[in-house]
CSV table of C-alpha atoms in Angstrom, one decimal:
chain,number,residue,atom,x,y,z
T,1,MET,CA,30.9,130.4,95.5
T,2,THR,CA,34.2,132.3,96.0
T,3,VAL,CA,35.6,133.4,99.3
T,4,GLU,CA,35.1,137.0,98.2
T,5,ALA,CA,31.4,136.5,97.7
T,6,VAL,CA,31.0,134.9,101.1
T,7,ASP,CA,32.8,137.8,102.7
T,8,LEU,CA,30.6,140.2,100.8
T,9,GLY,CA,27.6,138.6,102.4
T,10,ARG,CA,29.0,139.0,105.9
T,11,HIS,CA,30.5,142.5,105.4
T,12,PRO,CA,28.3,144.2,102.8
T,13,GLU,CA,30.2,147.5,103.3
T,14,GLN,CA,33.4,145.9,101.8
T,15,PRO,CA,33.1,145.5,98.1
T,16,ALA,CA,34.6,142.5,96.3
T,17,THR,CA,35.2,144.4,93.1
T,18,PRO,CA,34.9,148.1,92.3
T,19,GLY,CA,32.1,148.9,89.9
T,20,ASP,CA,32.5,150.6,86.5
T,21,ALA,CA,31.6,154.2,86.0
T,22,ARG,CA,29.6,154.0,82.8
T,23,SER,CA,26.5,155.6,84.2
T,24,THR,CA,28.4,158.3,86.0
T,25,ARG,CA,30.3,159.2,82.7
T,26,ALA,CA,26.9,159.2,80.9
T,27,VAL,CA,25.5,161.8,83.4
T,28,GLY,CA,28.7,163.8,83.0
T,29,TRP,CA,28.4,163.9,79.2
T,30,PHE,CA,24.6,164.4,79.1
T,31,GLY,CA,24.6,166.8,82.0
T,32,ALA,CA,27.3,169.0,80.3
T,33,THR,CA,25.3,168.8,77.1
T,34,ALA,CA,22.1,169.9,78.9
T,35,LEU,CA,24.0,172.8,80.6
T,36,LEU,CA,25.5,174.1,77.4
T,37,PRO,CA,22.1,175.4,76.0
T,38,MET,CA,21.3,176.8,79.4
T,39,VAL,CA,24.6,178.7,79.5
T,40,ALA,CA,24.0,179.8,75.9
T,41,ALA,CA,20.5,181.1,76.8
T,42,HIS,CA,22.0,183.1,79.7
T,43,VAL,CA,24.6,184.6,77.4
T,44,VAL,CA,22.1,185.5,74.6
T,45,GLY,CA,19.5,186.9,77.1
T,46,ALA,CA,22.0,188.6,79.5
T,47,SER,CA,20.6,192.1,78.7
T,48,VAL,CA,17.0,191.0,79.0
T,49,VAL,CA,16.6,188.4,81.7
T,50,ASP,CA,17.8,188.9,85.3
T,51,PRO,CA,19.2,185.5,86.4
T,52,VAL,CA,18.5,186.3,90.1
T,53,LEU,CA,14.9,187.6,89.7
T,54,ASP,CA,13.6,186.1,86.5
T,55,PRO,CA,12.7,182.5,85.8
T,56,ILE,CA,14.6,180.4,83.3
T,57,SER,CA,11.5,180.1,81.1
T,58,TRP,CA,11.7,183.8,80.2
T,59,TYR,CA,14.6,183.0,77.9
T,60,ALA,CA,11.9,181.7,75.6
T,61,PHE,CA,11.3,185.4,74.7
T,62,VAL,CA,14.9,185.8,73.5
T,63,PRO,CA,15.7,184.9,69.9
T,64,GLY,CA,16.6,181.2,69.9
T,65,GLY,CA,16.0,180.9,73.6
T,66,GLY,CA,13.0,178.6,73.3
T,67,GLU,CA,14.9,176.2,71.2
T,68,LEU,CA,17.8,176.2,73.8
T,69,ILE,CA,15.4,175.4,76.6
T,70,LEU,CA,13.8,172.6,74.6
T,71,ALA,CA,17.3,171.2,73.8
T,72,GLY,CA,18.2,171.1,77.5
T,73,GLY,CA,15.0,169.4,78.4
T,74,VAL,CA,15.2,166.7,75.7
T,75,THR,CA,18.8,166.0,76.7
T,76,LEU,CA,17.8,165.4,80.4
T,77,ALA,CA,14.9,163.3,79.3
T,78,VAL,CA,17.1,161.0,77.2
T,79,LEU,CA,19.5,160.8,80.2
T,80,GLY,CA,16.7,159.8,82.5
T,81,LEU,CA,15.6,157.0,80.2
T,82,LEU,CA,19.2,155.8,79.8
T,83,LEU,CA,19.7,155.6,83.6
T,84,THR,CA,16.4,153.7,83.8
T,85,VAL,CA,17.7,151.0,81.4
T,86,ARG,CA,20.9,150.8,83.3
T,87,MET,CA,19.3,150.4,86.7
T,88,TYR,CA,17.1,147.6,85.5
T,89,ARG,CA,19.9,145.8,83.6
T,90,ALA,CA,22.0,146.0,86.8
T,91,GLY,CA,19.2,144.3,88.7
T,92,LEU,CA,18.9,147.3,91.1
T,93,ALA,CA,15.4,148.5,90.1
T,94,VAL,CA,12.4,146.3,91.1
T,95,GLY,CA,8.8,146.8,90.0
T,96,PRO,CA,7.3,149.4,87.8
T,97,VAL,CA,7.7,152.5,90.1
T,98,PRO,CA,11.3,153.5,89.1
T,99,ALA,CA,10.5,153.2,85.4
T,100,ALA,CA,7.1,154.9,85.6
T,101,ALA,CA,8.6,157.8,87.7
T,102,MET,CA,11.5,158.3,85.3
T,103,ILE,CA,9.3,158.2,82.2
T,104,VAL,CA,7.1,160.8,83.8
T,105,PHE,CA,10.2,162.9,84.5
T,106,ALA,CA,11.4,162.5,80.9
T,107,VAL,CA,8.0,163.5,79.4
T,108,ALA,CA,7.8,166.4,81.8
T,109,MET,CA,11.2,167.7,80.8
T,110,VAL,CA,10.2,167.6,77.1
T,111,LEU,CA,6.9,169.4,77.8
T,112,VAL,CA,8.7,172.2,79.7
T,113,GLY,CA,10.5,173.1,76.5
T,114,ALA,CA,7.7,172.3,74.1
T,115,PHE,CA,5.2,174.6,75.9
T,116,PRO,CA,6.6,178.0,76.7
T,117,THR,CA,5.4,180.2,79.5
T,118,ASP,CA,3.6,183.5,78.9
T,119,PRO,CA,5.3,186.9,78.6
T,120,PRO,CA,5.5,188.8,81.9
T,121,GLY,CA,2.5,190.8,82.9
T,122,THR,CA,0.0,188.6,80.9
T,123,ALA,CA,-2.6,186.2,82.1
T,124,ALA,CA,-1.7,182.5,82.2
T,125,THR,CA,-2.6,180.5,79.1
T,126,LEU,CA,-2.9,176.7,78.6
T,127,SER,CA,0.7,176.6,77.3
T,128,ALA,CA,2.0,178.4,80.4
T,129,THR,CA,0.0,176.1,82.7
T,130,ILE,CA,1.4,173.0,81.0
T,131,HIS,CA,4.9,174.4,81.3
T,132,ARG,CA,4.6,175.2,85.0
T,133,VAL,CA,2.9,171.9,85.9
T,134,SER,CA,5.5,169.9,83.9
T,135,ALA,CA,8.4,171.7,85.7
T,136,ALA,CA,6.9,171.0,89.1
T,137,THR,CA,6.1,167.3,88.1
T,138,ALA,CA,9.7,166.7,87.0
T,139,PHE,CA,11.0,167.7,90.5
T,140,CYS,CA,8.2,165.7,92.3
T,141,VAL,CA,8.8,162.3,90.7
T,142,LEU,CA,12.6,162.3,90.6
T,143,PRO,CA,13.0,161.5,94.4
T,144,LEU,CA,10.7,158.5,93.9
T,145,VAL,CA,13.4,156.9,91.7
T,146,GLY,CA,16.1,157.2,94.3
T,147,LEU,CA,13.9,156.0,97.2
T,148,SER,CA,12.7,153.0,95.2
T,149,LEU,CA,16.3,152.1,94.3
T,150,GLU,CA,17.5,152.4,97.9
T,151,ARG,CA,14.8,150.1,99.2
T,152,SER,CA,15.6,147.4,96.6
T,153,ILE,CA,19.2,147.2,97.6
T,154,GLU,CA,19.1,144.9,100.6
T,155,ARG,CA,22.9,144.5,101.1
T,156,PRO,CA,24.5,147.7,100.0
T,157,ARG,CA,28.3,147.6,99.3
T,158,SER,CA,28.7,151.4,99.9
T,159,ALA,CA,27.0,154.3,101.6
T,160,LEU,CA,25.5,155.6,98.3
T,161,PRO,CA,22.1,154.0,98.8
T,162,GLN,CA,21.8,155.8,102.1
T,163,GLY,CA,23.0,158.9,100.4
T,164,LEU,CA,20.1,158.5,97.9
T,165,ARG,CA,17.6,158.6,100.7
T,166,ALA,CA,19.2,161.6,102.3
T,167,ALA,CA,19.4,163.4,98.9
T,168,ALA,CA,15.7,162.5,98.2
T,169,SER,CA,14.8,164.2,101.5
T,170,ALA,CA,16.8,167.2,100.6
T,171,LEU,CA,15.3,167.3,97.1
T,172,GLY,CA,11.9,167.0,98.8
T,173,ILE,CA,12.5,170.4,100.5
T,174,VAL,CA,13.5,171.9,97.2
T,175,VAL,CA,10.3,170.5,95.7
T,176,ALA,CA,8.3,172.1,98.4
T,177,VAL,CA,9.9,175.5,97.7
T,178,PHE,CA,9.5,174.9,93.9
T,179,LEU,CA,5.8,174.0,94.3
T,180,ALA,CA,5.2,177.1,96.4
T,181,VAL,CA,6.7,179.2,93.7
T,182,HIS,CA,5.0,177.6,90.8
T,183,LEU,CA,1.6,177.4,92.4
T,184,SER,CA,1.7,181.1,92.7
T,185,LEU,CA,2.6,181.4,89.1
T,186,VAL,CA,-0.6,179.5,88.1
T,187,PHE,CA,-2.5,182.5,89.3
T,188,PHE,CA,0.0,185.3,88.9
T,189,ALA,CA,2.3,186.0,86.0
T,190,ASP,CA,4.8,187.6,88.4
T,191,SER,CA,5.2,185.7,91.6
T,192,GLY,CA,6.8,188.6,93.5
T,193,ILE,CA,9.1,186.1,95.3
T,194,ILE,CA,12.6,187.5,96.0
T,195,ALA,CA,15.4,185.7,94.2
T,196,PHE,CA,12.8,183.6,92.3
T,197,GLY,CA,15.2,183.1,89.3
T,198,LEU,CA,18.1,182.1,91.6
T,199,ILE,CA,15.9,179.4,93.3
T,200,GLU,CA,15.0,177.9,89.9
T,201,ARG,CA,18.7,177.8,88.8
T,202,VAL,CA,19.8,176.2,92.1
T,203,GLY,CA,17.0,173.7,91.7
T,204,PHE,CA,18.3,172.9,88.2
T,205,VAL,CA,21.8,172.3,89.5
T,206,ILE,CA,20.5,170.1,92.3
T,207,MET,CA,18.6,168.0,89.7
T,208,ILE,CA,21.8,167.4,87.8
T,209,GLY,CA,23.6,166.5,91.1
T,210,TYR,CA,20.8,164.0,92.0
T,211,LEU,CA,21.1,162.3,88.6
T,212,PHE,CA,24.9,162.0,89.3
T,213,LEU,CA,24.1,160.3,92.6
T,214,LEU,CA,21.7,157.9,90.9
T,215,ALA,CA,24.3,157.1,88.3
T,216,ALA,CA,27.1,156.6,91.0
T,217,THR,CA,24.7,154.2,92.9
T,218,ILE,CA,24.0,152.2,89.8
T,219,ASP,CA,27.8,151.9,89.0
T,220,ARG,CA,28.8,151.1,92.6
T,221,GLU,CA,26.0,148.7,93.6
T,222,GLY,CA,25.5,147.1,90.2
T,223,PRO,CA,26.9,143.7,89.0
T,224,VAL,CA,30.4,142.7,90.1
T,225,GLU,CA,32.7,140.3,88.4
T,226,GLU,CA,33.5,137.0,90.1
T,227,SER,CA,36.2,134.7,88.8
T,228,GLY,CA,34.8,132.3,86.3
T,229,THR,CA,31.2,133.2,86.9
T,230,GLY,CA,30.7,136.5,85.1
T,231,PRO,CA,28.6,139.4,86.3
T,232,VAL,CA,26.4,138.8,89.3
T,233,PRO,CA,23.6,141.2,90.2
T,234,ALA,CA,24.0,143.0,93.5
T,235,LEU,CA,20.6,141.8,94.7
T,236,SER,CA,21.4,138.2,94.3
T,237,ALA,CA,25.0,138.1,95.6
T,238,PRO,CA,24.2,138.5,99.3
T,239,ARG,CA,21.4,135.8,99.1
T,240,SER,CA,23.9,133.4,97.6
T,241,ALA,CA,26.4,134.2,100.2
T,242,ASP,CA,23.9,133.5,103.0
T,243,LEU,CA,23.3,130.1,101.5
T,244,ALA,CA,27.0,129.4,101.4
T,245,GLY,CA,27.5,130.6,105.0
């Protein structure tokens, strides 16, 4: 056991070695890839869909808009699964909850694009109901991943795990607003909520930001290199330090 590892056990806020940024870079690339079709949909449907009043799902009624929404959803689904693999390989995720929540998130994001909503002014069909429930589900399960990750990190080396908890609480507020909007859409094609489209778009940006925070936590709290010993999981390093102390 090296001196750095012992010090890490006594002062968990002081890292022995900076983590890499592979997960953060992945979110950057995948997030940009997911935003591109969303931006393209806004450009194509600029004369038809009001970004402040109308939901993102209405771009499905613009030529090629449905395919753009599906592309963005699939990209975020793949990103979620990639982060799941990374957090378990780093030894930060414990138990089935993080994986189950992220798998549900990934499936929900695909269903959002695969099942378009109904045209405005029409009664809700099965496709629209699946679309709306899937969108709400994606927002509901994502905070569970961060909360589970934060609880599994017993000796954090940074403030990021605490940030995950705070962000999960903030995202919970967004989820409450999102659910209030979408529950009304189950019964009414037009919610009548002021700035409904803006709320959705802000929620989408917050979702990307939350994935960035998850990735940064994985990179910062994941395995660190110790001289001659190779990678050591963050969860096991403090326990070894306690034994040495």
